[in-house]
Amino acid sequence: MSQQEASGSSKFSFATATNVAFLERMYAAYKQDPNSVDVTWQQFFAGYDFAAAGDPLVGGTSVPSGGGATPAEDHDTAKVEAFINAYRRLGHLSAHLNPLASAPGIAADMLPAAHGLQTVSPVRLFHPANLPERAMTFPDINALLSSTYCGRIGADFREVNDIATVTWLQDQMESCRNKPTLSVQEKKQILHKLAQAEGFEQFLGRRYIGTKRFSLEGLDTLIPLLDLVAADGVKLGVEEICLGMAHRGRLNVLVNFLGKSYELMLNQFEGTEYNPYDIDGDVKYHMGFASEVGTMNGDRVRLYLSPNPSHLEVVNPVVEGFARARQRLLGDSERRRVLPILMHGDASFVGQGTVAETLNLSQLTGYTTGGTLHIITNNQIGFTTEPTESRSTNYSSDIAKMIRAPVLHVNADDPEAVNWCGRLAMEFRQKFQRDIIIDLIGYRRHGHNEGDEPAFTQPLMYRNIAAHPTVFKSYGDQLVAEGVLTAADVEKEATEFRDVMQAAYDAVHGKKTPQIPAPIIPASLQKSLPYKKASREDVARPVETGVAAAQLRDIVQKVTQVPTGFTPHPKLARLLENRQKMVEGKGAVDWGLGELLALSTLALEGHHVRFTGQDAQRGTFTSRHAVYTDFQTNQRYEPLNHLSAKQGAVNVINSPLSEQGCLGFEFGYSVADPEGFVAWEAQFGDFANGAQIVIDQFLSASEAKWKQTCSLVLLLPHGHEGQGPEHSSARPERFLQLCGNLNIQVVIPSTPAQHYHALRRQLHREFRKPLVVMTPKSLLRDPLCVSPLADFESSRFQEVLDDATAGKDKVERVVFCSGKIYYDLIKARTEQKEYTGVPIIRLEQLYPFPYGQMEALLGSYPHLSEIIWAQEEPQNMGGWNFVRGRLLEVLRSNQKLSYSGRKNSGTPAEGSAKAHELEQKRIIQDALARASGLVLKASATGK
C-alpha cells in the first residue's frame, strides 16, 4: 500500500473553501437558517460573527483606529477561518501515516495559495474564533495547523455532529500540536514494552521455525498502546477491560499485556496439552484469558480476553454483550468502570458486516456499553489482497462514520504519537461515552502466517519491509539521540528480555524446575466464568420447576393491571381481561401468558431476565405484550418489573433488525451472567440464518473449544402454515446436525406448560447449556393449545408426552411427532372415526435424546410392531434424519420404523397456500391410515 493509499488521498477529490463566492453563498444560507449548513460551517460562521462584532476576546481582525475592518480585511479573515476549517476537516489526508513511505507533503489544495492567502501580510495578527492562541499571524496559524493535523497523526473527526465534542477534540490536539511532552520515565516504559513485543516474536521465530503464530511484528506499538490505555483507564475510573481480537498479534497480547506466563505459552507451542479421546480444544491463537495485572502506575486492573474463532470480527458483539453484563453485575450504571476494547484487522473492519451491526448497537439503550475503544491493527493488506481491491473507501475505518465516531489515524512507527492517541482516546471515551477508533497503520513483517511467502503477490512491499528497521530499533535510536538512554541501555533492554524467554524455555524443557503457573481468574470474574462439565446423568436428571397456583394467580393479577391514568389500547384491555380469566378455576393458559409466567417466576426468584428480539415487547404475532404503550401518550409501562420490591429486573428489549450482531451480543451477555435468564427471539425462525456463524462457532462449540458455557435461549418461530418457503421453517435439522457430546438442547414444546418448564429449567440446573426452542405461530391462538394451571404448578418438563393411558395392550402402531403437526393429527383423529384410538406421541426434546424415557414408553406397549414418524417438514429436513437412528436403537428387532411426511426438497415449503393445504392433508391422512392399519393409494416416496 502506498502512502497515498494509507493517507486516503489517491483517487478522491474534496471540495475546499477556495473562492469567496462560495463562502458568501454559504454565509448567506447560514444567516437565513443556520441548520441549512453543515455543523462545522455553523461553528465557523458563529466564530466569524463574533469576529465581525470586534470582540477582542473571541475573535475578529485587528480593527483600525478609524472604525471597523475594511471589506478586504473581512475577506482575509473569512479566508483564514475557512483555511482553519479545511485543515481540521481534511488535514489528515496530508499526514505521514504510512511507515513504509516518506511524508507525502501538504496537498496542493491545502496550501495557502489555494485559499487566496498567498499575499496576506506575515505580520498581521488574526483572532480566530477557537484556536489555542487568541492572536496569531497567518504563518503561525499555518504552522500550528500543519503540525497538528499533518504530522504522524491524522485526525478524522469532523463527521462528529456535536459542537462541544468537536471543540473538545480540537482543543486537546491543537493545544499540544498533537505532540505532548513525555517524561523520561514514560519514554523508557514505551521502549520496555517494545522490547517485550519484539523479543517475544523473534524468540518464537527462532525456536519454532515456520510454526504459525500470526506475528505482531510491524505493529509492535500495539503493546505499549494497550499498556498506556490500561494505566490511564484506571486513573479515569476503569476497573475492568473486556477485549476482543482476532489471531494477528494475539499471542503477544496474551503474554505482554494480559500476563499469561511465558512458560504456559511455550508449553502450548510444544503441543504437550491435548486429549486423545475427545474432540475438544482449540489452537492457541484462538484461546481466551482472564487475569488481574498491575499497570505502569502501580494500580491494578482486571482483564478479560474473549476466545475467538477464525471468523475475524464475529467476536465484536460477543465482547460487547459480555461487557454490558459485567457492568450490570458490578453496578456500573454510568458505564465507566468496565471498558470494552475491540481490535480489528484493516481488511476485516471494512469487509465484514458484523462490524457495522456492532457499531449500530453502540448507542442503543438496550445495548450500549458506554463507548468502545476500537483499535484497527492496520497492516495495509488483507492476506494477499490490496486495499484498492478490498474497499471502496479512503480508509478501512470509514465504516465508523455511520455512528460519527472520531478516528485517529496514526503511524505505528511513531510510539509517542501512538501513546498520545491512546491517552486522547481514553479521555474521550470516559468523557463522552461514545466509540472512538485508533487506526494503527503499520505493516506485516511476514506473510499472513509464518509459513506463507508474501513476495509472491507484494514483492515491492516486502522488499521495502525487509530493509525497514523495527520500531524498537528506530525508537531506541531516537532515545539515544535525545540523550534519554545510551546505546548500551537499549541493548540491555533487548538482552534482558531474551534471557527471560530463554529461562521460560529451559523450564518447559526440564532444564530447570518447571514452574508453569495455571491462569488465575480474578475473584470478581469467577462468577462470570464458571465451568462444570455435565454428565449424561446430569442432563437426564428431572428438574422440578413447578410454582404454586396461588403465586401464579398473583402474578397474573399484577401483570394485567395498569397504573392509574394509563390508557391501554382497547384491544389490549380486552386481552388483559382474558388473561385474568385464564387462571380462574382449573385454568386454560395460552402460550403468551405461559411464557410471561416463566419470566415472572424467575424474576421473583431473584434472577435477572433479559429477553431481546425483533418486536420482542409486543411479539411478532401480537401474543406477548410484555410492555404496554399508553394509547393516549405513547408512554411505556413494564408490568413484569412491578411484581415485587425484591425481584430481579426484567428487560424485554426490541432489537434492531440484525441477527448476527444481536445473537452474538446475547451470547456474550449469557456467558458473563450465568445466573441470569437471557433469551433471543428471531422474528421468524429462519431469520437465524443471519446468525449462523455465531450458532456454529459459539453457541454449539464454545464448550468443547474453550470450556465456555452459557444458558442462552433461542426462540425460533417454526411451523408449516402455507406462508411460503421463508417463514415456515426454523431449520431444526441444522441445529440437530450440530448436536453432539451434550453441547446444546433442542426442544419443540407442544403446550404452554411445556414451554414454561423448559424455560425455567435453564436456571434450575447445576450446569449451563444453550437451549434452542422451536416456538409456534398459529398455535398462539389455537384454542386447543392451552394448559391447565395444574400443569404449571406441580409438573416439570416432559421430554416425551404419551397419549394412550388405557388399552395399550391392544395397540400395534403409534404415531410419533414433534411440534404443531400434533394438533393437525388430533383434529383429524377427532373428525374421522376410523382413526379413533390411534396413539399420537410427542417427542418434545430431540436433543439430548431421551433414551430412558423412550425405552420406558415403548415398553408400555407390549404388542407394538411399528412406529410411524410424522412430520410436516421435507424428509431431508426437520427431525427425521436425526431421530431415525436413535429410534432404531430403542426399538426391538421385530419392530418397524416408517416415515410419513413431505418428500426431499431443496426448499422448506411450498409457495402456494393451496398446495400446502393439500400436501398437509395428505401427510396427516397417510400417518393416521398407516397407524390404523389402512393403506392409502397416494403416499410420498421420499425419494
mmCIF file with all atom_site columns, C-alpha atoms in Angstrom, residues 407-483:
data_model
loop_
_atom_site.group_PDB
_atom_site.id
_atom_site.type_symbol
_atom_site.label_atom_id
_atom_site.label_alt_id
_atom_site.label_comp_id
_atom_site.label_asym_id
_atom_site.label_entity_id
_atom_site.label_seq_id
_atom_site.pdbx_PDB_ins_code
_atom_site.Cartn_x
_atom_site.Cartn_y
_atom_site.Cartn_z
_atom_site.occupancy
_atom_site.B_iso_or_equiv
_atom_site.pdbx_formal_charge
_atom_site.auth_seq_id
_atom_site.auth_comp_id
_atom_site.auth_asym_id
_atom_site.auth_atom_id
_atom_site.pdbx_PDB_model_num
ATOM 1  C CA . VAL A 1 407 ? -10.881 8.331   14.094 1.00 0.00 ? 407 VAL A CA 1
ATOM 2  C CA . LEU A 1 408 ? -7.237  8.869   14.970 1.00 0.00 ? 408 LEU A CA 1
ATOM 3  C CA . HIS A 1 409 ? -5.075  7.521   12.157 1.00 0.00 ? 409 HIS A CA 1
ATOM 4  C CA . VAL A 1 410 ? -1.531  7.120   13.436 1.00 0.00 ? 410 VAL A CA 1
ATOM 5  C CA . ASN A 1 411 ? 1.814   5.975   12.091 1.00 0.00 ? 411 ASN A CA 1
ATOM 6  C CA . ALA A 1 412 ? 2.690   2.818   14.043 1.00 0.00 ? 412 ALA A CA 1
ATOM 7  C CA . ASP A 1 413 ? 6.409   3.613   13.752 1.00 0.00 ? 413 ASP A CA 1
ATOM 8  C CA . ASP A 1 414 ? 5.943   6.667   15.998 1.00 0.00 ? 414 ASP A CA 1
ATOM 9  C CA . PRO A 1 415 ? 5.411   5.227   19.500 1.00 0.00 ? 415 PRO A CA 1
ATOM 10 C CA . GLU A 1 416 ? 4.952   8.634   21.089 1.00 0.00 ? 416 GLU A CA 1
ATOM 11 C CA . ALA A 1 417 ? 2.235   9.581   18.621 1.00 0.00 ? 417 ALA A CA 1
ATOM 12 C CA . VAL A 1 418 ? 0.571   6.239   19.301 1.00 0.00 ? 418 VAL A CA 1
ATOM 13 C CA . ASN A 1 419 ? 0.862   6.886   23.026 1.00 0.00 ? 419 ASN A CA 1
ATOM 14 C CA . TRP A 1 420 ? -0.870  10.251  22.659 1.00 0.00 ? 420 TRP A CA 1
ATOM 15 C CA . CYS A 1 421 ? -3.675  8.713   20.598 1.00 0.00 ? 421 CYS A CA 1
ATOM 16 C CA . GLY A 1 422 ? -4.266  6.188   23.368 1.00 0.00 ? 422 GLY A CA 1
ATOM 17 C CA . ARG A 1 423 ? -4.384  8.883   26.016 1.00 0.00 ? 423 ARG A CA 1
ATOM 18 C CA . LEU A 1 424 ? -6.707  11.069  23.955 1.00 0.00 ? 424 LEU A CA 1
ATOM 19 C CA . ALA A 1 425 ? -8.977  8.125   23.109 1.00 0.00 ? 425 ALA A CA 1
ATOM 20 C CA . MET A 1 426 ? -9.316  7.084   26.746 1.00 0.00 ? 426 MET A CA 1
ATOM 21 C CA . GLU A 1 427 ? -10.198 10.580  27.892 1.00 0.00 ? 427 GLU A CA 1
ATOM 22 C CA . PHE A 1 428 ? -12.709 10.898  25.047 1.00 0.00 ? 428 PHE A CA 1
ATOM 23 C CA . ARG A 1 429 ? -14.404 7.606   25.879 1.00 0.00 ? 429 ARG A CA 1
ATOM 24 C CA . GLN A 1 430 ? -14.730 8.356   29.562 1.00 0.00 ? 430 GLN A CA 1
ATOM 25 C CA . LYS A 1 431 ? -15.950 11.894  28.942 1.00 0.00 ? 431 LYS A CA 1
ATOM 26 C CA . PHE A 1 432 ? -18.381 11.373  26.063 1.00 0.00 ? 432 PHE A CA 1
ATOM 27 C CA . GLN A 1 433 ? -19.366 7.694   26.445 1.00 0.00 ? 433 GLN A CA 1
ATOM 28 C CA . ARG A 1 434 ? -19.033 7.053   22.723 1.00 0.00 ? 434 ARG A CA 1
ATOM 29 C CA . ASP A 1 435 ? -16.967 4.842   20.448 1.00 0.00 ? 435 ASP A CA 1
ATOM 30 C CA . ILE A 1 436 ? -13.621 6.069   19.178 1.00 0.00 ? 436 ILE A CA 1
ATOM 31 C CA . ILE A 1 437 ? -11.229 4.445   16.700 1.00 0.00 ? 437 ILE A CA 1
ATOM 32 C CA . ILE A 1 438 ? -7.439  4.341   16.638 1.00 0.00 ? 438 ILE A CA 1
ATOM 33 C CA . ASP A 1 439 ? -6.297  3.336   13.161 1.00 0.00 ? 439 ASP A CA 1
ATOM 34 C CA . LEU A 1 440 ? -2.820  1.971   13.905 1.00 0.00 ? 440 LEU A CA 1
ATOM 35 C CA . ILE A 1 441 ? -1.145  1.958   10.486 1.00 0.00 ? 441 ILE A CA 1
ATOM 36 C CA . GLY A 1 442 ? 1.877   -0.298  10.231 1.00 0.00 ? 442 GLY A CA 1
ATOM 37 C CA . TYR A 1 443 ? 2.759   -3.349  8.207  1.00 0.00 ? 443 TYR A CA 1
ATOM 38 C CA . ARG A 1 444 ? 3.068   -7.130  8.441  1.00 0.00 ? 444 ARG A CA 1
ATOM 39 C CA . ARG A 1 445 ? 6.708   -8.190  8.566  1.00 0.00 ? 445 ARG A CA 1
ATOM 40 C CA . HIS A 1 446 ? 5.986   -11.770 7.469  1.00 0.00 ? 446 HIS A CA 1
ATOM 41 C CA . GLY A 1 447 ? 3.277   -13.329 5.354  1.00 0.00 ? 447 GLY A CA 1
ATOM 42 C CA . HIS A 1 448 ? -0.251  -13.995 6.512  1.00 0.00 ? 448 HIS A CA 1
ATOM 43 C CA . ASN A 1 449 ? 1.332   -16.686 8.648  1.00 0.00 ? 449 ASN A CA 1
ATOM 44 C CA . GLU A 1 450 ? 4.931   -17.626 9.207  1.00 0.00 ? 450 GLU A CA 1
ATOM 45 C CA . GLY A 1 451 ? 4.853   -20.319 6.532  1.00 0.00 ? 451 GLY A CA 1
ATOM 46 C CA . ASP A 1 452 ? 3.483   -18.002 3.865  1.00 0.00 ? 452 ASP A CA 1
ATOM 47 C CA . GLU A 1 453 ? 5.529   -16.259 1.135  1.00 0.00 ? 453 GLU A CA 1
ATOM 48 C CA . PRO A 1 454 ? 4.156   -12.706 0.764  1.00 0.00 ? 454 PRO A CA 1
ATOM 49 C CA . ALA A 1 455 ? 6.541   -11.704 -2.033 1.00 0.00 ? 455 ALA A CA 1
ATOM 50 C CA . PHE A 1 456 ? 4.516   -13.801 -4.482 1.00 0.00 ? 456 PHE A CA 1
ATOM 51 C CA . THR A 1 457 ? 1.909   -11.057 -4.526 1.00 0.00 ? 457 THR A CA 1
ATOM 52 C CA . GLN A 1 458 ? 3.549   -7.981  -2.921 1.00 0.00 ? 458 GLN A CA 1
ATOM 53 C CA . PRO A 1 459 ? 7.223   -8.154  -3.965 1.00 0.00 ? 459 PRO A CA 1
ATOM 54 C CA . LEU A 1 460 ? 7.898   -4.423  -3.755 1.00 0.00 ? 460 LEU A CA 1
ATOM 55 C CA . MET A 1 461 ? 6.245   -4.003  -0.370 1.00 0.00 ? 461 MET A CA 1
ATOM 56 C CA . TYR A 1 462 ? 8.194   -6.903  1.106  1.00 0.00 ? 462 TYR A CA 1
ATOM 57 C CA . ARG A 1 463 ? 11.458  -5.733  -0.353 1.00 0.00 ? 463 ARG A CA 1
ATOM 58 C CA . ASN A 1 464 ? 10.784  -2.475  1.464  1.00 0.00 ? 464 ASN A CA 1
ATOM 59 C CA . ILE A 1 465 ? 9.824   -4.251  4.676  1.00 0.00 ? 465 ILE A CA 1
ATOM 60 C CA . ALA A 1 466 ? 12.988  -6.379  4.636  1.00 0.00 ? 466 ALA A CA 1
ATOM 61 C CA . ALA A 1 467 ? 15.089  -3.208  4.674  1.00 0.00 ? 467 ALA A CA 1
ATOM 62 C CA . HIS A 1 468 ? 12.897  -1.385  7.176  1.00 0.00 ? 468 HIS A CA 1
ATOM 63 C CA . PRO A 1 469 ? 14.156  -1.135  10.784 1.00 0.00 ? 469 PRO A CA 1
ATOM 64 C CA . THR A 1 470 ? 11.976  -2.403  13.582 1.00 0.00 ? 470 THR A CA 1
ATOM 65 C CA . VAL A 1 471 ? 10.233  0.164   15.747 1.00 0.00 ? 471 VAL A CA 1
ATOM 66 C CA . PHE A 1 472 ? 12.294  -0.951  18.755 1.00 0.00 ? 472 PHE A CA 1
ATOM 67 C CA . LYS A 1 473 ? 15.440  -0.132  16.791 1.00 0.00 ? 473 LYS A CA 1
ATOM 68 C CA . SER A 1 474 ? 14.203  3.224   15.473 1.00 0.00 ? 474 SER A CA 1
ATOM 69 C CA . TYR A 1 475 ? 12.752  4.356   18.804 1.00 0.00 ? 475 TYR A CA 1
ATOM 70 C CA . GLY A 1 476 ? 15.847  3.187   20.659 1.00 0.00 ? 476 GLY A CA 1
ATOM 71 C CA . ASP A 1 477 ? 17.985  5.261   18.287 1.00 0.00 ? 477 ASP A CA 1
ATOM 72 C CA . GLN A 1 478 ? 15.677  8.234   18.903 1.00 0.00 ? 478 GLN A CA 1
ATOM 73 C CA . LEU A 1 479 ? 16.073  7.990   22.680 1.00 0.00 ? 479 LEU A CA 1
ATOM 74 C CA . VAL A 1 480 ? 19.834  7.702   22.313 1.00 0.00 ? 480 VAL A CA 1
ATOM 75 C CA . ALA A 1 481 ? 19.859  10.811  20.105 1.00 0.00 ? 481 ALA A CA 1
ATOM 76 C CA . GLU A 1 482 ? 17.748  12.654  22.690 1.00 0.00 ? 482 GLU A CA 1
ATOM 77 C CA . GLY A 1 483 ? 20.147  11.656  25.472 1.00 0.00 ? 483 GLY A CA 1
#
